[in-house]
């Protein structure tokens, strides 16, 4: 763990904190009001605000999770050096890809 | 004392760096009896070849730590009654350190890491200078006082799973010492300390498992000290960037 | 026995034995003083910095650094406390250099001693002194000192031989100089002979031949036993300091004998006999606040009268000072007692006098040189600084001051020593044979012998002595030693074989016990720690003598040597005329 | 079996944080996948929406929220511990974090049902 990874992990966590809270709040609020999922989608789709909201989340979570999994893998399976970095990058890119598609799906369409 | 002699069933890890297993002994119970007393009774009366280490026998030297029923403890100050499960006791060498023989571990890595963490004073003055006036309530001193009575017993080091999982990790005691050096107004080279503890095996690896603070026999709080180092590391990261 | 044992041989320039205050400072100073490229090796029976008594120092360190205190006053207290027996040059240098050493500890080594709230150094009052001069770090001063020294030593290019037990000082063939030291590498059980140009011995004495004793378990008089065998003269060997309040918790626990802090009595702690009655005022008008030797004798008297507690001691009681208060003020002691099952704050805790410090030691000059070229001795192994009694706080001052002196002197002397000396191989073999002896004998119980030795010394050469008692003690020690020489130890695995080392410990303890007893016979008066019921007077001060013990052939010879009053004579003082007698409480 | 030296709330909080973090890292991609079905197969949007009504998916989604809640509060606790020089008992924080996680997750669960 070096200082850059450490700081990135904390900063992304701090970014995600309000976003997750917001996300969960919206969900609770929405469902409580008897709105269906499709109505939520209706709201988010085409909105740049929500694109930004979830886009940021996906970027942050990809970085955050990649670093997190990197630590777990290095401690548990003793991965080091290139293998470890490659693994972390893979996680990051995969998350970005999956998350990116999802965000596009719920906001752009 | 006419009551009939009670015994404790003690299983003790025996072995060398390559292999080992537990052996069972029956040890007479006494009213005032520490784990160290139990272990040395075995060596003195039952198995003369049992190896263990101690020196001060009053909790000052940190030589006698072992795993007692799975928990790292100073054996000279652990009363048998405090840890007895039924009438059973299991004693093993300290975790996370190589075994020399039986209950004796090689503590060199622990101390090497202490030095790698720059856990030592970097003088700013000489023996010809007067003793510096330092208020005991000053901020740095309060931080130092909280951590300075460490006896380097390695109990925290044995308790920490991050040490187990990451052989580069400097460990709680070394980092705590570094934190005290970092807070010392007399120290001339705090940046060296910070560099030493913010690198690969440094404070950023700590996951705040807290086993160090929970098991420290002196009630010190290395977890807190490490958090201090993390803060200092982060601050200096931003300062250098900015 | 033919010796086809393989001995590992190695060499160094400066070899240091022990990692107490003396050993560590010797290493640091040698490193600072010796020419670049000098090889320094430090060998120790335990782990570096984690054994020995310096680490166990509670009360603190005497130094004349404030409050109107002066080196002269510290010196006069030391001489008075030692009942005019100290070597005055050694005592003077101790007091003078302590000032520098404490500054060095603070400024270079990184120790921090407690401060007053305004930031200035705090000095506390220790019994028997005329000024508040003891600097300390709470009541864990030794941990602060040794941990900081340890870090410095570990971070320097000094060769470490840990868990290496010195078993013999090996001279040259002509016996004039030291060639090197023989060790057992305890981890493997192998012998190692280290040749060195200079050797500093700082193995720290340790009167652990008494039933109740305070020092760490590794200290068993090895150094003095080696010096005795090497034919070096030892002085003041009858002088064993007892601490009055050792914890008494039964024979089967190592807690027994460990010190309950002096401050308990100072704060008003009361000593009660078996009937729970105070008794110290029967012996001294200061009651519990009298000096260590007086209180120890008071307790011992009660014990002789059988006015004892369950385990055969007396009680210390703190409860009348308010349990909460006690818990706050002596938190460390309260916690320690609680860990071993006693309630110091509100209950009664059994205590007993316990052998604490050994004033006797190898004869050295104030540069730590001995009679034998190449051998230097410092710390508790060296005699002369304390005379018949050591002031609380002068022990760690002595080891750190003279360890540093030894390092400096060796660092300079090494320049004159071009080559290593060749050992007397016969003596080397003899020492190996001596150590191997128990491995080929029928196995017995060494610990039982140790108990018997401790009983004998406690009963017959202990707190209160008489000629008949000491003679009986000498006979008992001889008998036990003879049995030891017939007692074997299992030899199937010599790696970390503690029982073998117990045997070797016993051998050292028996040798030195005999010397203590013989020196005690030779002193026919009572001074400081040495109290002869048959000679209760202190004798003429101006004709003071100290005892000198030396092994000649197989014979142990004790002589009396007149004390040289090189700085001040009894009845005089070096303090200026109008100085107050005491600054304490002024 | 939790080894004896680990039996305390701080270690428990650590392992919960680790498991929940890892769990999130494993399951979040599935969540993403579900959502992205919208993009790749718009026709199945309706199907998807009704699909979320099936108990198994609901349960999975609840699990995700629960993990997130645990990890979220655990993470906040951690960062508070690291960045704020607090000296109050960390144990209360741990308890608080876990309790809140349960609370939120349960509210959410009840609401969805
Ligand atoms: C409980 C206690 C409290 C004390 N409190 C005070 C106090 O408050 N103030 C004060 O001034 N003094 C105090 N003293 C006395 C003080 O500790 C000693 O005077 C001083 O520390 C001795 O230092 P040293 O370096 O000579 O020996 P030590 O510190 O005892 O070191 C001896 C070293 O030699 C090693 N050694 C022994 N045998 C061998 C061998 N055969 N081979 C290799 N190495 C060996 C030991 O393992 C150890 O490392 C106290 C002593 C005790 C026991
Ligand atoms: C929502 C707010 C979040 C916060 C406040 C947060 C906070 C943190 C923190 C502080 C750590 C460091 C733990 C340590 O070093 O011991 C961490 C680790 C981790 N996080 Fe998060 N996180 C959040 C969301 C997520 C999400 C959504 C994921 C998954 C996709 C995730 C996955 C991980 C993983 C795998 C780790 C590594 C765990 C470990 O090292 O034990 N986190 N998190
Ligand atoms: S911090 Fe506590 S447990 Fe760790 S080495 Fe120091 S005294 Fe031992
Ligand atoms: S147990 Fe280990 S992970 Fe950190 S808080 Fe203590 S060092
Ligand atoms: S023997 Fe020294 S701490 Fe236990």
JSON list of N, CA and C and ligand atoms in Angstrom, two decimals, chain A residues 9-10 13 16 20 61 64-65 68-69 71-72 95, chain B residues 207, chain D residues 17-18 21-22 24-25 28 68 71-72 75 78-79, ligand 2:
[
{"chain": "A", "resi": 9, "resn": "UNK", "atom": "N", "xyz": [-8.01, 5.66, -2.34]},
{"chain": "A", "resi": 9, "resn": "UNK", "atom": "CA", "xyz": [-9.08, 4.86, -1.75]},
{"chain": "A", "resi": 9, "resn": "UNK", "atom": "C", "xyz": [-9.93, 5.70, -0.80]},
{"chain": "A", "resi": 10, "resn": "UNK", "atom": "N", "xyz": [-9.25, 6.52, 0.00]},
{"chain": "A", "resi": 10, "resn": "UNK", "atom": "CA", "xyz": [-10.02, 7.35, 0.96]},
{"chain": "A", "resi": 10, "resn": "UNK", "atom": "C", "xyz": [-10.82, 8.42, 0.21]},
{"chain": "A", "resi": 13, "resn": "UNK", "atom": "N", "xyz": [-13.76, 6.99, -1.43]},
{"chain": "A", "resi": 13, "resn": "UNK", "atom": "CA", "xyz": [-14.75, 6.63, -0.41]},
{"chain": "A", "resi": 13, "resn": "UNK", "atom": "C", "xyz": [-15.52, 7.87, 0.00]},
{"chain": "A", "resi": 16, "resn": "UNK", "atom": "N", "xyz": [-17.94, 8.78, -2.67]},
{"chain": "A", "resi": 16, "resn": "UNK", "atom": "CA", "xyz": [-19.08, 7.86, -2.75]},
{"chain": "A", "resi": 16, "resn": "UNK", "atom": "C", "xyz": [-20.05, 8.03, -1.60]},
{"chain": "A", "resi": 20, "resn": "UNK", "atom": "N", "xyz": [-23.88, 7.45, -2.26]},
{"chain": "A", "resi": 20, "resn": "UNK", "atom": "CA", "xyz": [-24.64, 6.27, -1.84]},
{"chain": "A", "resi": 20, "resn": "UNK", "atom": "C", "xyz": [-25.81, 6.67, -0.99]},
{"chain": "A", "resi": 61, "resn": "UNK", "atom": "N", "xyz": [-16.22, 4.12, -7.66]},
{"chain": "A", "resi": 61, "resn": "UNK", "atom": "CA", "xyz": [-16.30, 2.77, -7.13]},
{"chain": "A", "resi": 61, "resn": "UNK", "atom": "C", "xyz": [-15.31, 1.85, -7.85]},
{"chain": "A", "resi": 64, "resn": "UNK", "atom": "N", "xyz": [-12.01, 2.61, -6.23]},
{"chain": "A", "resi": 64, "resn": "UNK", "atom": "CA", "xyz": [-12.06, 2.19, -4.83]},
{"chain": "A", "resi": 64, "resn": "UNK", "atom": "C", "xyz": [-12.04, 0.67, -4.69]},
{"chain": "A", "resi": 65, "resn": "UNK", "atom": "N", "xyz": [-12.86, 0.03, -5.45]},
{"chain": "A", "resi": 65, "resn": "UNK", "atom": "CA", "xyz": [-12.96, -1.42, -5.32]},
{"chain": "A", "resi": 65, "resn": "UNK", "atom": "C", "xyz": [-11.69, -2.09, -5.83]},
{"chain": "A", "resi": 68, "resn": "UNK", "atom": "N", "xyz": [-9.23, -1.81, -3.16]},
{"chain": "A", "resi": 68, "resn": "UNK", "atom": "CA", "xyz": [-9.62, -2.67, -2.05]},
{"chain": "A", "resi": 68, "resn": "UNK", "atom": "C", "xyz": [-9.35, -4.14, -2.33]},
{"chain": "A", "resi": 69, "resn": "UNK", "atom": "N", "xyz": [-9.75, -4.58, -3.50]},
{"chain": "A", "resi": 69, "resn": "UNK", "atom": "CA", "xyz": [-9.55, -5.98, -3.84]},
{"chain": "A", "resi": 69, "resn": "UNK", "atom": "C", "xyz": [-8.05, -6.28, -3.98]},
{"chain": "A", "resi": 71, "resn": "UNK", "atom": "N", "xyz": [-5.69, -5.06, -2.20]},
{"chain": "A", "resi": 71, "resn": "UNK", "atom": "CA", "xyz": [-5.15, -5.30, -0.86]},
{"chain": "A", "resi": 71, "resn": "UNK", "atom": "C", "xyz": [-5.52, -6.71, -0.40]},
{"chain": "A", "resi": 72, "resn": "UNK", "atom": "N", "xyz": [-6.78, -7.06, -0.58]},
{"chain": "A", "resi": 72, "resn": "UNK", "atom": "CA", "xyz": [-7.22, -8.37, -0.11]},
{"chain": "A", "resi": 72, "resn": "UNK", "atom": "C", "xyz": [-6.44, -9.48, -0.81]},
{"chain": "A", "resi": 95, "resn": "UNK", "atom": "N", "xyz": [-14.93, -3.07, -13.82]},
{"chain": "A", "resi": 95, "resn": "UNK", "atom": "CA", "xyz": [-15.98, -2.33, -13.10]},
{"chain": "A", "resi": 95, "resn": "UNK", "atom": "C", "xyz": [-16.41, -1.11, -13.90]},
{"chain": "B", "resi": 207, "resn": "UNK", "atom": "N", "xyz": [-5.16, -1.94, 9.01]},
{"chain": "B", "resi": 207, "resn": "UNK", "atom": "CA", "xyz": [-6.60, -1.92, 8.77]},
{"chain": "B", "resi": 207, "resn": "UNK", "atom": "C", "xyz": [-7.39, -1.65, 10.04]},
{"chain": "D", "resi": 17, "resn": "UNK", "atom": "N", "xyz": [-16.06, -5.28, 7.53]},
{"chain": "D", "resi": 17, "resn": "UNK", "atom": "CA", "xyz": [-15.77, -4.29, 6.50]},
{"chain": "D", "resi": 17, "resn": "UNK", "atom": "C", "xyz": [-15.13, -4.95, 5.29]},
{"chain": "D", "resi": 18, "resn": "UNK", "atom": "N", "xyz": [-14.24, -5.88, 5.59]},
{"chain": "D", "resi": 18, "resn": "UNK", "atom": "CA", "xyz": [-13.54, -6.56, 4.51]},
{"chain": "D", "resi": 18, "resn": "UNK", "atom": "C", "xyz": [-14.52, -7.44, 3.72]},
{"chain": "D", "resi": 21, "resn": "UNK", "atom": "N", "xyz": [-16.94, -5.28, 1.78]},
{"chain": "D", "resi": 21, "resn": "UNK", "atom": "CA", "xyz": [-16.26, -4.64, 0.65]},
{"chain": "D", "resi": 21, "resn": "UNK", "atom": "C", "xyz": [-16.05, -5.63, -0.47]},
{"chain": "D", "resi": 22, "resn": "UNK", "atom": "N", "xyz": [-15.59, -6.80, -0.08]},
{"chain": "D", "resi": 22, "resn": "UNK", "atom": "CA", "xyz": [-15.34, -7.82, -1.10]},
{"chain": "D", "resi": 22, "resn": "UNK", "atom": "C", "xyz": [-16.65, -8.25, -1.74]},
{"chain": "D", "resi": 24, "resn": "UNK", "atom": "N", "xyz": [-19.34, -6.54, -2.04]},
{"chain": "D", "resi": 24, "resn": "UNK", "atom": "CA", "xyz": [-19.80, -5.48, -2.96]},
{"chain": "D", "resi": 24, "resn": "UNK", "atom": "C", "xyz": [-19.06, -5.57, -4.28]},
{"chain": "D", "resi": 25, "resn": "UNK", "atom": "N", "xyz": [-17.76, -5.76, -4.17]},
{"chain": "D", "resi": 25, "resn": "UNK", "atom": "CA", "xyz": [-16.95, -5.80, -5.39]},
{"chain": "D", "resi": 25, "resn": "UNK", "atom": "C", "xyz": [-17.38, -6.97, -6.27]},
{"chain": "D", "resi": 28, "resn": "UNK", "atom": "N", "xyz": [-21.65, -6.08, -7.11]},
{"chain": "D", "resi": 28, "resn": "UNK", "atom": "CA", "xyz": [-22.02, -4.84, -7.79]},
{"chain": "D", "resi": 28, "resn": "UNK", "atom": "C", "xyz": [-22.02, -5.03, -9.31]},
{"chain": "D", "resi": 68, "resn": "UNK", "atom": "N", "xyz": [-23.80, -2.75, 1.40]},
{"chain": "D", "resi": 68, "resn": "UNK", "atom": "CA", "xyz": [-23.41, -1.36, 1.21]},
{"chain": "D", "resi": 68, "resn": "UNK", "atom": "C", "xyz": [-23.53, -0.59, 2.52]},
{"chain": "D", "resi": 71, "resn": "UNK", "atom": "N", "xyz": [-20.80, -1.64, 4.88]},
{"chain": "D", "resi": 71, "resn": "UNK", "atom": "CA", "xyz": [-19.51, -1.14, 4.42]},
{"chain": "D", "resi": 71, "resn": "UNK", "atom": "C", "xyz": [-19.43, 0.37, 4.54]},
{"chain": "D", "resi": 72, "resn": "UNK", "atom": "N", "xyz": [-20.54, 1.00, 4.25]},
{"chain": "D", "resi": 72, "resn": "UNK", "atom": "CA", "xyz": [-20.60, 2.46, 4.30]},
{"chain": "D", "resi": 72, "resn": "UNK", "atom": "C", "xyz": [-20.30, 2.97, 5.71]},
{"chain": "D", "resi": 75, "resn": "UNK", "atom": "N", "xyz": [-16.85, 2.09, 6.78]},
{"chain": "D", "resi": 75, "resn": "UNK", "atom": "CA", "xyz": [-15.86, 2.96, 6.15]},
{"chain": "D", "resi": 75, "resn": "UNK", "atom": "C", "xyz": [-15.82, 4.33, 6.80]},
{"chain": "D", "resi": 78, "resn": "UNK", "atom": "N", "xyz": [-14.08, 4.02, 10.00]},
{"chain": "D", "resi": 78, "resn": "UNK", "atom": "CA", "xyz": [-12.64, 3.89, 9.80]},
{"chain": "D", "resi": 78, "resn": "UNK", "atom": "C", "xyz": [-11.99, 5.23, 9.53]},
{"chain": "D", "resi": 79, "resn": "UNK", "atom": "N", "xyz": [-12.63, 5.99, 8.64]},
{"chain": "D", "resi": 79, "resn": "UNK", "atom": "CA", "xyz": [-12.01, 7.26, 8.28]},
{"chain": "D", "resi": 79, "resn": "UNK", "atom": "C", "xyz": [-12.07, 8.25, 9.43]},
{"chain": "E", "resi": 2, "resn": "LIG", "atom": "C1", "xyz": [-20.06, 3.99, -0.04]},
{"chain": "E", "resi": 2, "resn": "LIG", "atom": "C2", "xyz": [-19.13, 4.37, 0.62]},
{"chain": "E", "resi": 2, "resn": "LIG", "atom": "C3", "xyz": [-17.87, 3.62, 0.87]},
{"chain": "E", "resi": 2, "resn": "LIG", "atom": "C4", "xyz": [-17.00, 3.94, 1.84]},
{"chain": "E", "resi": 2, "resn": "LIG", "atom": "C5", "xyz": [-17.14, 5.09, 2.84]},
{"chain": "E", "resi": 2, "resn": "LIG", "atom": "C6", "xyz": [-15.90, 3.02, 1.78]},
{"chain": "E", "resi": 2, "resn": "LIG", "atom": "C7", "xyz": [-14.80, 3.07, 2.59]},
{"chain": "E", "resi": 2, "resn": "LIG", "atom": "C8", "xyz": [-13.76, 2.19, 2.55]},
{"chain": "E", "resi": 2, "resn": "LIG", "atom": "C9", "xyz": [-12.55, 2.29, 3.30]},
{"chain": "E", "resi": 2, "resn": "LIG", "atom": "C10", "xyz": [-12.16, 3.40, 4.27]},
{"chain": "E", "resi": 2, "resn": "LIG", "atom": "C11", "xyz": [-11.78, 1.23, 3.01]},
{"chain": "E", "resi": 2, "resn": "LIG", "atom": "C12", "xyz": [-10.37, 0.93, 3.57]},
{"chain": "E", "resi": 2, "resn": "LIG", "atom": "C13", "xyz": [-10.41, -0.23, 4.51]},
{"chain": "E", "resi": 2, "resn": "LIG", "atom": "C14", "xyz": [-9.06, -0.66, 5.02]},
{"chain": "E", "resi": 2, "resn": "LIG", "atom": "O1", "xyz": [-8.01, -0.18, 4.60]},
{"chain": "E", "resi": 2, "resn": "LIG", "atom": "O2", "xyz": [-9.07, -1.52, 5.89]},
{"chain": "E", "resi": 2, "resn": "LIG", "atom": "C15", "xyz": [-12.51, 0.45, 2.08]},
{"chain": "E", "resi": 2, "resn": "LIG", "atom": "C16", "xyz": [-12.07, -0.74, 1.60]},
{"chain": "E", "resi": 2, "resn": "LIG", "atom": "C17", "xyz": [-12.72, -1.44, 0.61]},
{"chain": "E", "resi": 2, "resn": "LIG", "atom": "N1", "xyz": [-13.84, -1.05, -0.05]},
{"chain": "E", "resi": 2, "resn": "LIG", "atom": "FE1", "xyz": [-15.00, 0.52, 0.36]},
{"chain": "E", "resi": 2, "resn": "LIG", "atom": "N2", "xyz": [-16.13, 2.13, 0.80]},
{"chain": "E", "resi": 2, "resn": "LIG", "atom": "C18", "xyz": [-17.31, 2.46, 0.19]},
{"chain": "E", "resi": 2, "resn": "LIG", "atom": "C19", "xyz": [-17.90, 1.81, -0.87]},
{"chain": "E", "resi": 2, "resn": "LIG", "atom": "C20", "xyz": [-17.40, 0.67, -1.43]},
{"chain": "E", "resi": 2, "resn": "LIG", "atom": "C21", "xyz": [-18.04, -0.01, -2.52]},
{"chain": "E", "resi": 2, "resn": "LIG", "atom": "C22", "xyz": [-19.32, 0.39, -3.20]},
{"chain": "E", "resi": 2, "resn": "LIG", "atom": "C23", "xyz": [-17.24, -1.11, -2.76]},
{"chain": "E", "resi": 2, "resn": "LIG", "atom": "C24", "xyz": [-17.41, -2.18, -3.76]},
{"chain": "E", "resi": 2, "resn": "LIG", "atom": "C25", "xyz": [-17.69, -2.11, -4.93]},
{"chain": "E", "resi": 2, "resn": "LIG", "atom": "C26", "xyz": [-16.16, -1.09, -1.86]},
{"chain": "E", "resi": 2, "resn": "LIG", "atom": "C27", "xyz": [-15.18, -2.05, -1.83]},
{"chain": "E", "resi": 2, "resn": "LIG", "atom": "C28", "xyz": [-14.14, -2.05, -0.96]},
{"chain": "E", "resi": 2, "resn": "LIG", "atom": "C29", "xyz": [-13.17, -3.10, -0.82]},
{"chain": "E", "resi": 2, "resn": "LIG", "atom": "C30", "xyz": [-13.10, -4.38, -1.61]},
{"chain": "E", "resi": 2, "resn": "LIG", "atom": "C31", "xyz": [-12.29, -2.72, 0.17]},
{"chain": "E", "resi": 2, "resn": "LIG", "atom": "C32", "xyz": [-11.08, -3.50, 0.70]},
{"chain": "E", "resi": 2, "resn": "LIG", "atom": "C33", "xyz": [-11.40, -4.04, 2.07]},
{"chain": "E", "resi": 2, "resn": "LIG", "atom": "C34", "xyz": [-10.17, -4.37, 2.87]},
{"chain": "E", "resi": 2, "resn": "LIG", "atom": "O3", "xyz": [-9.06, -3.92, 2.59]},
{"chain": "E", "resi": 2, "resn": "LIG", "atom": "O4", "xyz": [-10.34, -5.10, 3.85]},
{"chain": "E", "resi": 2, "resn": "LIG", "atom": "N3", "xyz": [-16.27, 0.01, -1.06]},
{"chain": "E", "resi": 2, "resn": "LIG", "atom": "N4", "xyz": [-13.71, 1.03, 1.83]}
]
